[in-house]
Amino acid sequence: MGTDLELTIGPPAHGGFCVSRHEGRVVFVRHTLPGERVIARVTEGGESSRFLRADAVAVLDASPDRVEPVCRHAGPPRTDGSGGCGGCDWQHASLPAQRRLAAAVVAEQFQRLAGLEVPVVVQPVPGDVAGFEWRTRVEFAVSPSGRAGLRPARSHDLIPLEECPISHPRVLESLVLQADWRDSRAVDVIAPSDGETVVVPIPRRRAEQPRTVPIVREKVTTPAGEWSYAVSARGFWQVHPGAAATFVTRVMEVLAPRHGDRVLDLYAGVGLFALPLAEAVGETGSVIAVEGDAIACKQARVNGASQPQITVIEGRVETELASLGSQLGSQPVDLVVLDPPRSGAGRDVMAALCARGPRVIAYVACDPAAVARDTAYAMEHGYRLAELTAYDAFPMTHHVECIAVLVPA
Ligand SMILES: C[S@@+](CC[C@H](N)C(=O)[O-])C[C@H]1O[C@@H](n2cnc3c(N)ncnc32)[C@H](O)[C@@H]1O
């Protein structure tokens, strides 16, 4: 720990770093780019560790993709107190380079975990502002002195923030960075697409919960229609202002629902996909939305109240999928959209889905490793990857959203 190594940097890896080697050992290096020569300070690992983690503190040979970070908190920790924020992984790379790095990581995950060679292009999300001003939902941690901040990578420390250019201007207009949050452990700021910015302080004592969590409204406008959703301010909603509409448009395009179709919407949240799908399948069709969070289910029922063809089931997908017989009878399922958390759906869920023989499965994924793994399980059950699109829905970070289209092989 703390030792400086001179390294030549190799390809990017999943998680916001690049891979290098030192005396035969793998070193995962943050704040560098492929092809660079850097001085990297070891941040994790020792003599007997299988691999080391390090942070590039000086660049000897810079990549042509390197740019000066906009934010003083980006990059490795520096002696003047700047740097060290774990929020942005790639602010030192140009935006086109960030997208190439993300594409390489997605392609590598599919190659390694599904044995597929997939050409990947990471597309910008419409409305993106040069990769900044996109975080409409931020949970800031609070320092002992009451300042809002974010954590360094892989650390419980806290960096009080003076600026955060990836946050939406409406998040910063709440003056969250200037206020004193001494009585709070964290503070959530939510800038919904339809309504005022909301600030929810989270009490210091973990046993206490915020007294009231407001409900915010989100509007999704696509060429095919407009939908409005109520969402708990602390519940799940896509963070980039252009993401929800982009994903709805793509999911509807690839599923191409017909009147009378039976659709499963798994990990449904407040019904982002269920509403447009219900409209498309009409009253003779059905959409069964399965969601584990009770508050999200309540909002999904409110959001879909005018569409009796939507049934919201509260429960874990893993268990509910097995007992859907009563809703579906012996009929097969025509279409599936699933949007699981980072851990993915897993082998059993993918097997159960494929067994119902849908025409198309649209898999919306916030983790490329999970979707690659789950694609491999679907391939074991007679499905193939027909298309893969990837979106830069979290610019400056290593996160990337993918939509995989699986069809019967
Ligand atoms: C990535 S979000 C997607 C939500 C929604 N599709 C959207 O885009 O707004 C994943 C959702 O899955 C839910 N979830 C997580 N694990 C689950 C499980 N095992 N079974 C059911 N729902 C789960 C979470 O509560 C969350 O709402």
Tab-separated table of C-alpha atoms and ligand atoms in Angstrom:
chain	number	residue	atom	x	y	z
A	1	MET	CA	0.000	0.000	0.000
A	2	GLY	CA	1.301	3.428	-0.959
A	3	THR	CA	4.120	2.028	-3.135
A	4	ASP	CA	4.550	3.745	-6.507
A	5	LEU	CA	4.903	1.502	-9.572
A	6	GLU	CA	5.760	2.513	-13.133
A	7	LEU	CA	3.269	0.707	-15.365
A	8	THR	CA	2.239	0.299	-18.981
A	9	ILE	CA	-1.542	0.215	-19.161
A	10	GLY	CA	-3.580	-2.419	-20.973
A	11	PRO	CA	-7.302	-2.733	-21.785
A	12	PRO	CA	-10.243	-1.463	-19.705
A	13	ALA	CA	-12.021	-3.896	-17.380
A	14	HIS	CA	-15.538	-3.966	-15.933
A	15	GLY	CA	-15.649	-1.548	-12.995
A	16	GLY	CA	-13.957	1.652	-14.177
A	17	PHE	CA	-10.279	0.754	-14.326
A	18	CYS	CA	-7.657	-0.605	-16.744
A	19	VAL	CA	-5.572	-3.733	-16.434
A	20	SER	CA	-1.805	-3.728	-16.120
A	21	ARG	CA	0.855	-6.116	-14.866
A	22	HIS	CA	3.738	-5.702	-12.468
A	23	GLU	CA	6.278	-8.500	-12.029
A	24	GLY	CA	3.718	-11.019	-13.273
A	25	ARG	CA	0.905	-9.769	-11.034
A	26	VAL	CA	-2.285	-8.157	-12.334
A	27	VAL	CA	-2.781	-4.547	-11.256
A	28	PHE	CA	-6.195	-2.844	-11.655
A	29	VAL	CA	-5.448	0.843	-12.198
A	30	ARG	CA	-7.929	3.697	-11.903
A	31	HIS	CA	-7.685	7.100	-13.591
A	32	THR	CA	-5.628	5.914	-16.518
A	33	LEU	CA	-6.272	4.882	-20.149
A	34	PRO	CA	-5.135	2.018	-22.401
A	35	GLY	CA	-1.662	2.573	-23.864
A	36	GLU	CA	-0.538	5.066	-21.209
A	37	ARG	CA	2.613	4.855	-19.093
A	38	VAL	CA	1.887	6.012	-15.580
A	39	ILE	CA	3.134	6.101	-12.028
A	40	ALA	CA	0.450	4.233	-10.104
A	41	ARG	CA	0.174	4.260	-6.309
A	42	VAL	CA	-0.941	0.942	-4.796
A	43	THR	CA	-4.240	1.412	-2.928
A	44	GLU	CA	-5.062	-2.209	-2.097
A	45	GLY	CA	-3.099	-5.443	-1.850
A	46	GLY	CA	0.283	-6.497	-0.513
A	47	GLU	CA	3.175	-8.935	-0.930
A	48	SER	CA	0.957	-12.022	-0.921
A	49	SER	CA	-2.101	-10.651	-2.767
A	50	ARG	CA	-3.072	-12.261	-6.051
A	51	PHE	CA	-3.687	-8.825	-7.578
A	52	LEU	CA	-3.213	-5.191	-6.667
A	53	ARG	CA	-5.350	-2.094	-7.043
A	54	ALA	CA	-3.684	1.217	-7.795
A	55	ASP	CA	-4.452	4.800	-8.747
A	56	ALA	CA	-2.523	6.630	-11.506
A	57	VAL	CA	-0.972	9.622	-9.720
A	58	ALA	CA	1.298	10.792	-12.581
A	59	VAL	CA	1.036	10.288	-16.337
A	60	LEU	CA	4.358	9.751	-18.127
A	61	ASP	CA	2.937	9.034	-21.608
A	62	ALA	CA	-0.629	10.277	-22.094
A	63	SER	CA	-3.229	8.688	-24.334
A	64	PRO	CA	-4.560	10.919	-27.136
A	65	ASP	CA	-7.979	10.279	-25.531
A	66	ARG	CA	-6.983	12.026	-22.291
A	67	VAL	CA	-8.679	15.327	-21.426
A	68	GLU	CA	-8.518	17.643	-18.409
A	69	PRO	CA	-11.361	16.723	-15.987
A	70	VAL	CA	-13.936	19.480	-15.554
A	71	CYS	CA	-14.556	18.781	-11.863
A	72	ARG	CA	-11.923	19.444	-9.201
A	73	HIS	CA	-13.028	16.325	-7.324
A	74	ALA	CA	-12.364	13.961	-10.268
A	75	GLY	CA	-9.168	11.915	-10.477
A	76	PRO	CA	-6.784	10.542	-7.846
A	77	PRO	CA	-6.578	12.287	-4.448
A	78	ARG	CA	-4.129	15.223	-4.636
A	79	THR	CA	-2.216	17.118	-1.953
A	80	ASP	CA	-4.272	20.311	-2.486
A	81	GLY	CA	-7.395	18.389	-1.404
A	82	SER	CA	-8.782	17.995	-4.902
A	83	GLY	CA	-9.511	14.621	-6.542
A	84	GLY	CA	-10.520	11.372	-4.887
A	85	CYS	CA	-14.269	11.296	-5.646
A	86	GLY	CA	-15.549	7.855	-6.586
A	87	GLY	CA	-18.547	9.223	-8.508
A	88	CYS	CA	-16.805	9.614	-11.883
A	89	ASP	CA	-14.466	6.952	-13.256
A	90	TRP	CA	-13.677	8.380	-16.706
A	91	GLN	CA	-13.776	12.182	-16.543
A	92	HIS	CA	-10.151	12.159	-17.748
A	93	ALA	CA	-11.255	10.590	-21.072
A	94	SER	CA	-13.027	12.304	-23.968
A	95	LEU	CA	-16.688	11.335	-24.284
A	96	PRO	CA	-16.171	9.324	-27.523
A	97	ALA	CA	-13.310	7.495	-25.787
A	98	GLN	CA	-15.508	6.756	-22.737
A	99	ARG	CA	-18.074	5.173	-25.046
A	100	ARG	CA	-15.404	3.095	-26.797
A	101	LEU	CA	-14.129	1.902	-23.403
A	102	ALA	CA	-17.660	0.936	-22.317
A	103	ALA	CA	-18.240	-0.846	-25.641
A	104	ALA	CA	-15.020	-2.815	-25.206
A	105	VAL	CA	-16.103	-3.875	-21.705
A	106	VAL	CA	-19.580	-4.987	-22.886
A	107	ALA	CA	-18.055	-6.935	-25.805
A	108	GLU	CA	-15.537	-8.568	-23.464
A	109	GLN	CA	-18.273	-9.659	-21.024
A	110	PHE	CA	-20.297	-11.284	-23.837
A	111	GLN	CA	-17.176	-12.969	-25.171
A	112	ARG	CA	-16.089	-14.294	-21.774
A	113	LEU	CA	-19.452	-15.172	-20.209
A	114	ALA	CA	-21.570	-16.144	-23.234
A	115	GLY	CA	-18.892	-17.110	-25.777
A	116	LEU	CA	-20.327	-14.584	-28.239
A	117	GLU	CA	-18.459	-12.131	-30.458
A	118	VAL	CA	-20.816	-9.156	-30.451
A	119	PRO	CA	-20.049	-5.856	-32.160
A	120	VAL	CA	-20.960	-3.173	-29.591
A	121	VAL	CA	-21.514	0.547	-30.113
A	122	VAL	CA	-22.428	2.613	-27.052
A	123	GLN	CA	-24.882	5.310	-28.124
A	124	PRO	CA	-25.480	8.619	-26.386
A	125	VAL	CA	-28.862	9.059	-24.718
A	126	PRO	CA	-30.874	11.802	-26.470
A	127	GLY	CA	-30.699	15.137	-24.645
A	128	ASP	CA	-27.264	14.425	-23.190
A	129	VAL	CA	-25.314	17.608	-22.297
A	130	ALA	CA	-21.730	16.583	-23.200
A	131	GLY	CA	-21.901	13.913	-20.499
A	132	PHE	CA	-22.710	16.391	-17.683
A	133	GLU	CA	-25.857	17.556	-15.841
A	134	TRP	CA	-27.617	14.190	-16.084
A	135	ARG	CA	-27.974	12.905	-12.500
A	136	THR	CA	-31.567	13.723	-11.615
A	137	ARG	CA	-31.384	11.569	-8.491
A	138	VAL	CA	-28.431	11.761	-6.115
A	139	GLU	CA	-27.960	10.328	-2.660
A	140	PHE	CA	-25.317	12.481	-1.042
A	141	ALA	CA	-23.599	11.183	2.080
A	142	VAL	CA	-23.083	13.645	4.947
A	143	SER	CA	-19.746	14.385	6.659
A	144	PRO	CA	-19.532	14.717	10.476
A	145	SER	CA	-19.416	18.505	9.951
A	146	GLY	CA	-22.740	18.339	8.097
A	147	ARG	CA	-21.506	18.838	4.512
A	148	ALA	CA	-22.996	16.837	1.622
A	149	GLY	CA	-20.493	14.716	-0.249
A	150	LEU	CA	-19.710	11.544	-2.138
A	151	ARG	CA	-17.484	8.633	-1.305
A	152	PRO	CA	-14.128	7.731	-2.889
A	153	ALA	CA	-14.074	4.435	-4.815
A	154	ARG	CA	-14.151	1.350	-2.534
A	155	SER	CA	-14.132	3.464	0.617
A	156	HIS	CA	-16.344	4.563	3.496
A	157	ASP	CA	-14.580	7.955	3.735
A	158	LEU	CA	-16.362	11.034	2.523
A	159	ILE	CA	-15.402	13.905	0.262
A	160	PRO	CA	-17.434	17.056	0.938
A	161	LEU	CA	-18.292	18.393	-2.516
A	162	GLU	CA	-17.904	21.960	-3.753
A	163	GLU	CA	-19.236	21.072	-7.181
A	164	CYS	CA	-20.749	18.104	-9.029
A	165	PRO	CA	-21.044	18.786	-12.761
A	166	ILE	CA	-22.697	15.429	-13.506
A	167	SER	CA	-25.612	16.354	-11.216
A	168	HIS	CA	-28.600	17.937	-12.921
A	169	PRO	CA	-28.644	21.742	-12.407
A	170	ARG	CA	-32.003	21.344	-10.641
A	171	VAL	CA	-30.356	19.037	-8.090
A	172	LEU	CA	-27.691	21.678	-7.373
A	173	GLU	CA	-30.216	24.538	-7.299
A	174	SER	CA	-31.595	22.895	-4.158
A	175	LEU	CA	-28.376	24.241	-2.546
A	176	VAL	CA	-27.725	20.760	-1.180
A	177	LEU	CA	-23.951	21.369	-1.317
A	178	GLN	CA	-24.181	24.604	0.672
A	179	ALA	CA	-26.617	23.503	3.381
A	180	ASP	CA	-25.816	22.054	6.813
A	181	TRP	CA	-27.079	18.441	7.077
A	182	ARG	CA	-25.642	17.755	10.536
A	183	ASP	CA	-28.781	15.923	11.696
A	184	SER	CA	-28.801	13.615	8.666
A	185	ARG	CA	-26.824	10.549	7.621
A	186	ALA	CA	-27.536	11.200	3.948
A	187	VAL	CA	-29.642	13.441	1.800
A	188	ASP	CA	-31.510	12.411	-1.332
A	189	VAL	CA	-32.198	15.011	-3.988
A	190	ILE	CA	-34.654	14.197	-6.767
A	191	ALA	CA	-35.336	16.413	-9.782
A	192	PRO	CA	-38.342	14.760	-11.471
A	193	SER	CA	-39.309	15.531	-15.065
A	194	ASP	CA	-42.740	16.777	-13.997
A	195	GLY	CA	-42.606	18.945	-10.884
A	196	GLU	CA	-40.409	20.631	-8.332
A	197	THR	CA	-37.095	19.300	-7.017
A	198	VAL	CA	-37.530	17.309	-3.810
A	199	VAL	CA	-35.012	16.984	-0.967
A	200	VAL	CA	-35.311	14.069	1.483
A	201	PRO	CA	-32.926	14.135	4.477
A	202	ILE	CA	-32.272	10.644	5.882
A	203	PRO	CA	-32.056	10.620	9.698
A	204	ARG	CA	-28.706	9.798	11.309
A	205	ARG	CA	-30.119	6.966	13.386
A	206	ARG	CA	-30.598	3.996	11.066
A	207	ALA	CA	-33.689	2.852	12.950
A	208	GLU	CA	-35.431	6.113	12.028
A	209	GLN	CA	-36.780	6.563	8.533
A	210	PRO	CA	-37.676	9.826	6.826
A	211	ARG	CA	-41.066	10.846	8.236
A	212	THR	CA	-42.731	11.249	4.875
A	213	VAL	CA	-41.292	10.268	1.522
A	214	PRO	CA	-42.949	12.381	-1.139
A	215	ILE	CA	-44.331	10.961	-4.352
A	216	VAL	CA	-42.935	12.647	-7.479
A	217	ARG	CA	-44.261	12.568	-11.051
A	218	GLU	CA	-42.298	11.483	-14.088
A	219	LYS	CA	-43.428	12.003	-17.654
A	220	VAL	CA	-42.178	9.814	-20.506
A	221	THR	CA	-42.635	11.163	-24.012
A	222	THR	CA	-41.851	8.997	-27.031
A	223	PRO	CA	-42.855	9.275	-30.712
A	224	ALA	CA	-45.490	6.595	-29.950
A	225	GLY	CA	-47.107	8.274	-26.952
A	226	GLU	CA	-46.778	9.916	-23.571
A	227	TRP	CA	-47.181	8.291	-20.164
A	228	SER	CA	-47.199	9.722	-16.664
A	229	TYR	CA	-45.989	7.890	-13.554
A	230	ALA	CA	-46.137	8.446	-9.821
A	231	VAL	CA	-42.891	7.305	-8.147
A	232	SER	CA	-41.817	7.377	-4.523
A	233	ALA	CA	-38.998	9.946	-4.303
A	234	ARG	CA	-36.715	7.216	-2.901
A	235	GLY	CA	-37.933	4.508	-5.281
A	236	PHE	CA	-36.322	3.355	-8.516
A	237	TRP	CA	-36.481	5.544	-11.608
A	238	GLN	CA	-33.999	5.934	-14.464
A	239	VAL	CA	-31.544	8.685	-13.520
A	240	HIS	CA	-30.561	10.225	-16.884
A	241	PRO	CA	-33.384	12.545	-18.038
A	242	GLY	CA	-33.404	10.933	-21.505
A	243	ALA	CA	-33.100	7.303	-20.393
A	244	ALA	CA	-36.681	6.250	-19.614
A	245	ALA	CA	-38.051	7.432	-22.983
A	246	THR	CA	-35.098	5.885	-24.846
A	247	PHE	CA	-35.583	2.482	-23.210
A	248	VAL	CA	-39.372	2.506	-23.636
A	249	THR	CA	-38.957	3.336	-27.328
A	250	ARG	CA	-36.430	0.553	-27.846
A	251	VAL	CA	-38.364	-2.070	-25.841
A	252	MET	CA	-41.580	-1.317	-27.748
A	253	GLU	CA	-39.694	-1.452	-31.056
A	254	VAL	CA	-38.106	-4.840	-30.391
A	255	LEU	CA	-41.145	-6.465	-28.744
A	256	ALA	CA	-43.544	-5.117	-31.419
A	257	PRO	CA	-46.588	-6.043	-29.280
A	258	ARG	CA	-49.830	-7.079	-31.029
A	259	HIS	CA	-53.424	-6.763	-29.902
A	260	GLY	CA	-54.280	-9.643	-27.573
A	261	ASP	CA	-50.667	-10.515	-26.638
A	262	ARG	CA	-49.874	-11.847	-23.187
A	263	VAL	CA	-46.834	-10.024	-21.779
A	264	LEU	CA	-44.663	-10.471	-18.702
A	265	ASP	CA	-42.964	-7.369	-17.264
A	266	LEU	CA	-40.485	-8.622	-14.664
A	267	TYR	CA	-38.743	-6.361	-12.121
A	268	ALA	CA	-41.394	-3.902	-13.230
A	269	GLY	CA	-40.784	-0.985	-10.838
A	270	VAL	CA	-43.687	1.477	-11.045
A	271	GLY	CA	-44.705	0.182	-14.474
A	272	LEU	CA	-42.386	2.056	-16.856
A	273	PHE	CA	-42.862	-0.630	-19.539
A	274	ALA	CA	-46.206	-2.023	-18.352
A	275	LEU	CA	-48.171	1.124	-19.293
A	276	PRO	CA	-47.140	1.406	-22.958
A	277	LEU	CA	-47.297	-2.381	-23.331
A	278	ALA	CA	-50.839	-2.501	-21.938
A	279	GLU	CA	-51.922	0.182	-24.388
A	280	ALA	CA	-50.425	-1.798	-27.277
A	281	VAL	CA	-51.935	-5.187	-26.374
A	282	GLY	CA	-55.361	-3.639	-25.750
A	283	GLU	CA	-58.133	-4.963	-23.541
A	284	THR	CA	-57.985	-8.439	-25.041
A	285	GLY	CA	-54.329	-8.714	-24.054
A	286	SER	CA	-52.679	-8.813	-20.636
A	287	VAL	CA	-49.579	-7.507	-18.911
A	288	ILE	CA	-48.450	-9.217	-15.731
A	289	ALA	CA	-46.007	-6.979	-13.861
A	290	VAL	CA	-43.925	-8.624	-11.126
A	291	GLU	CA	-42.091	-6.369	-8.671
A	292	GLY	CA	-40.528	-7.039	-5.275
A	293	ASP	CA	-40.875	-3.635	-3.660
A	294	ALA	CA	-44.236	-3.015	-1.955
A	295	ILE	CA	-44.186	0.771	-2.476
A	296	ALA	CA	-43.291	0.423	-6.172
A	297	CYS	CA	-46.174	-2.097	-6.555
A	298	LYS	CA	-48.593	0.359	-4.953
A	299	GLN	CA	-47.482	3.077	-7.393
A	300	ALA	CA	-47.614	0.658	-10.344
A	301	ARG	CA	-51.264	-0.105	-9.472
A	302	VAL	CA	-52.027	3.626	-9.289
A	303	ASN	CA	-50.190	4.292	-12.562
A	304	GLY	CA	-52.002	1.467	-14.362
A	305	ALA	CA	-55.406	2.084	-12.762
A	306	SER	CA	-57.115	2.929	-16.053
A	307	GLN	CA	-55.771	-0.220	-17.752
A	308	PRO	CA	-57.529	-3.313	-16.354
A	309	GLN	CA	-55.323	-5.565	-18.520
A	310	ILE	CA	-52.397	-4.866	-16.118
A	311	THR	CA	-52.021	-7.178	-13.110
A	312	VAL	CA	-49.367	-6.176	-10.603
A	313	ILE	CA	-47.941	-9.031	-8.541
A	314	GLU	CA	-45.879	-8.153	-5.475
A	315	GLY	CA	-43.164	-10.730	-4.885
A	316	ARG	CA	-39.769	-11.988	-5.898
A	317	VAL	CA	-39.554	-12.937	-9.566
A	318	GLU	CA	-37.727	-16.158	-8.626
A	319	THR	CA	-40.749	-17.437	-6.675
A	320	GLU	CA	-43.648	-15.702	-8.451
A	321	LEU	CA	-42.668	-17.001	-11.898
A	322	ALA	CA	-43.335	-20.559	-10.771
A	323	SER	CA	-46.856	-19.721	-9.530
A	324	LEU	CA	-48.036	-17.634	-12.476
A	325	GLY	CA	-50.081	-20.552	-13.778
A	326	SER	CA	-53.254	-19.221	-12.200
A	327	GLN	CA	-52.924	-15.918	-14.070
A	328	LEU	CA	-51.775	-17.374	-17.371
A	329	GLY	CA	-53.610	-20.692	-17.444
A	330	SER	CA	-52.064	-23.104	-19.913
A	331	GLN	CA	-51.496	-20.290	-22.455
A	332	PRO	CA	-47.932	-19.524	-23.454
A	333	VAL	CA	-46.445	-16.063	-22.940
A	334	ASP	CA	-46.019	-13.983	-26.109
A	335	LEU	CA	-43.517	-11.362	-24.945
A	336	VAL	CA	-41.270	-10.681	-21.963
A	337	VAL	CA	-39.470	-7.577	-20.783
A	338	LEU	CA	-37.170	-7.937	-17.796
A	339	ASP	CA	-35.119	-5.255	-16.104
A	340	PRO	CA	-33.388	-6.912	-13.148
A	341	PRO	CA	-31.026	-5.303	-10.635
A	342	ARG	CA	-27.254	-5.575	-11.059
A	343	SER	CA	-27.166	-9.199	-9.931
A	344	GLY	CA	-29.222	-10.216	-12.991
A	345	ALA	CA	-32.063	-12.720	-13.255
A	346	GLY	CA	-30.085	-15.942	-12.879
A	347	ARG	CA	-30.224	-19.397	-14.377
A	348	ASP	CA	-33.586	-20.512	-12.942
A	349	VAL	CA	-35.484	-17.377	-13.938
A	350	MET	CA	-34.067	-17.492	-17.478
A	351	ALA	CA	-34.961	-21.186	-17.768
A	352	ALA	CA	-38.524	-20.558	-16.549
A	353	LEU	CA	-38.953	-17.664	-18.984
A	354	CYS	CA	-37.684	-19.588	-21.977
A	355	ALA	CA	-39.937	-22.536	-21.038
A	356	ARG	CA	-42.959	-20.300	-21.650
A	357	GLY	CA	-41.844	-19.829	-25.265
A	358	PRO	CA	-42.114	-16.034	-25.767
A	359	ARG	CA	-41.643	-14.656	-29.326
A	360	VAL	CA	-39.199	-12.064	-28.005
A	361	ILE	CA	-37.491	-11.368	-24.687
A	362	ALA	CA	-36.253	-7.780	-24.181
A	363	TYR	CA	-33.618	-7.779	-21.455
A	364	VAL	CA	-32.874	-4.293	-20.072
A	365	ALA	CA	-29.619	-4.463	-18.145
A	366	CYS	CA	-27.665	-2.103	-15.934
A	367	ASP	CA	-24.829	-4.614	-15.658
A	368	PRO	CA	-23.163	-6.069	-18.759
A	369	ALA	CA	-21.829	-9.096	-16.878
A	370	ALA	CA	-25.335	-10.014	-15.667
A	371	VAL	CA	-26.916	-9.766	-19.119
A	372	ALA	CA	-24.051	-11.717	-20.691
A	373	ARG	CA	-24.436	-14.496	-18.091
A	374	ASP	CA	-28.225	-14.562	-18.445
A	375	THR	CA	-27.924	-14.639	-22.247
A	376	ALA	CA	-25.769	-17.750	-21.890
A	377	TYR	CA	-28.513	-19.379	-19.738
A	378	ALA	CA	-31.162	-18.451	-22.335
A	379	MET	CA	-28.957	-20.053	-25.011
A	380	GLU	CA	-29.017	-23.298	-23.013
A	381	HIS	CA	-32.823	-23.179	-23.331
A	382	GLY	CA	-33.219	-22.630	-27.065
A	383	TYR	CA	-32.887	-18.840	-27.371
A	384	ARG	CA	-30.273	-16.743	-29.186
A	385	LEU	CA	-29.077	-13.156	-28.952
A	386	ALA	CA	-30.634	-11.369	-31.936
A	387	GLU	CA	-29.532	-7.796	-31.176
A	388	LEU	CA	-27.689	-5.841	-28.537
A	389	THR	CA	-27.835	-2.073	-28.074
A	390	ALA	CA	-25.890	-0.178	-25.438
A	391	TYR	CA	-26.494	3.307	-24.067
A	392	ASP	CA	-24.297	5.862	-22.351
A	393	ALA	CA	-26.931	6.460	-19.682
A	394	PHE	CA	-24.345	7.215	-16.954
A	395	PRO	CA	-21.635	9.335	-18.668
A	396	MET	CA	-18.286	9.819	-16.891
A	397	THR	CA	-18.908	6.608	-14.902
A	398	HIS	CA	-18.175	3.000	-15.828
A	399	HIS	CA	-21.889	2.142	-15.807
A	400	VAL	CA	-23.574	1.344	-19.106
A	401	GLU	CA	-27.118	0.216	-19.930
A	402	CYS	CA	-27.698	-2.575	-22.453
A	403	ILE	CA	-30.843	-3.902	-24.101
A	404	ALA	CA	-30.456	-7.461	-25.347
A	405	VAL	CA	-33.050	-8.990	-27.653
A	406	LEU	CA	-33.439	-12.758	-27.258
A	407	VAL	CA	-35.495	-14.817	-29.696
A	408	PRO	CA	-36.060	-18.545	-30.229
A	409	ALA	CA	-32.956	-19.987	-31.911
B	1	LIG	C1	-33.539	-1.783	-12.462
B	1	LIG	S1	-35.059	-1.596	-11.600
B	1	LIG	C2	-36.191	-1.584	-12.942
B	1	LIG	C3	-37.554	-0.995	-12.670
B	1	LIG	C4	-38.400	-0.629	-13.895
B	1	LIG	N1	-38.384	-1.651	-14.927
B	1	LIG	C5	-37.966	0.705	-14.458
B	1	LIG	O1	-37.194	0.744	-15.427
B	1	LIG	O2	-38.362	1.747	-13.906
B	1	LIG	C6	-35.211	-3.173	-10.889
B	1	LIG	C7	-36.459	-3.387	-10.081
B	1	LIG	O3	-36.501	-4.747	-9.677
B	1	LIG	C8	-36.969	-4.815	-8.330
B	1	LIG	N2	-36.415	-6.094	-7.821
B	1	LIG	C9	-35.152	-6.352	-7.415
B	1	LIG	N3	-35.001	-7.659	-7.155
B	1	LIG	C10	-36.207	-8.248	-7.396
B	1	LIG	C11	-36.674	-9.583	-7.306
B	1	LIG	N4	-35.879	-10.565	-6.924
B	1	LIG	N5	-37.970	-9.818	-7.652
B	1	LIG	C12	-38.790	-8.817	-8.009
B	1	LIG	N6	-38.383	-7.527	-8.131
B	1	LIG	C13	-37.109	-7.251	-7.810
B	1	LIG	C14	-36.500	-3.563	-7.671
B	1	LIG	O4	-37.333	-3.234	-6.572
B	1	LIG	C15	-36.597	-2.551	-8.823
B	1	LIG	O5	-37.845	-1.909	-8.829
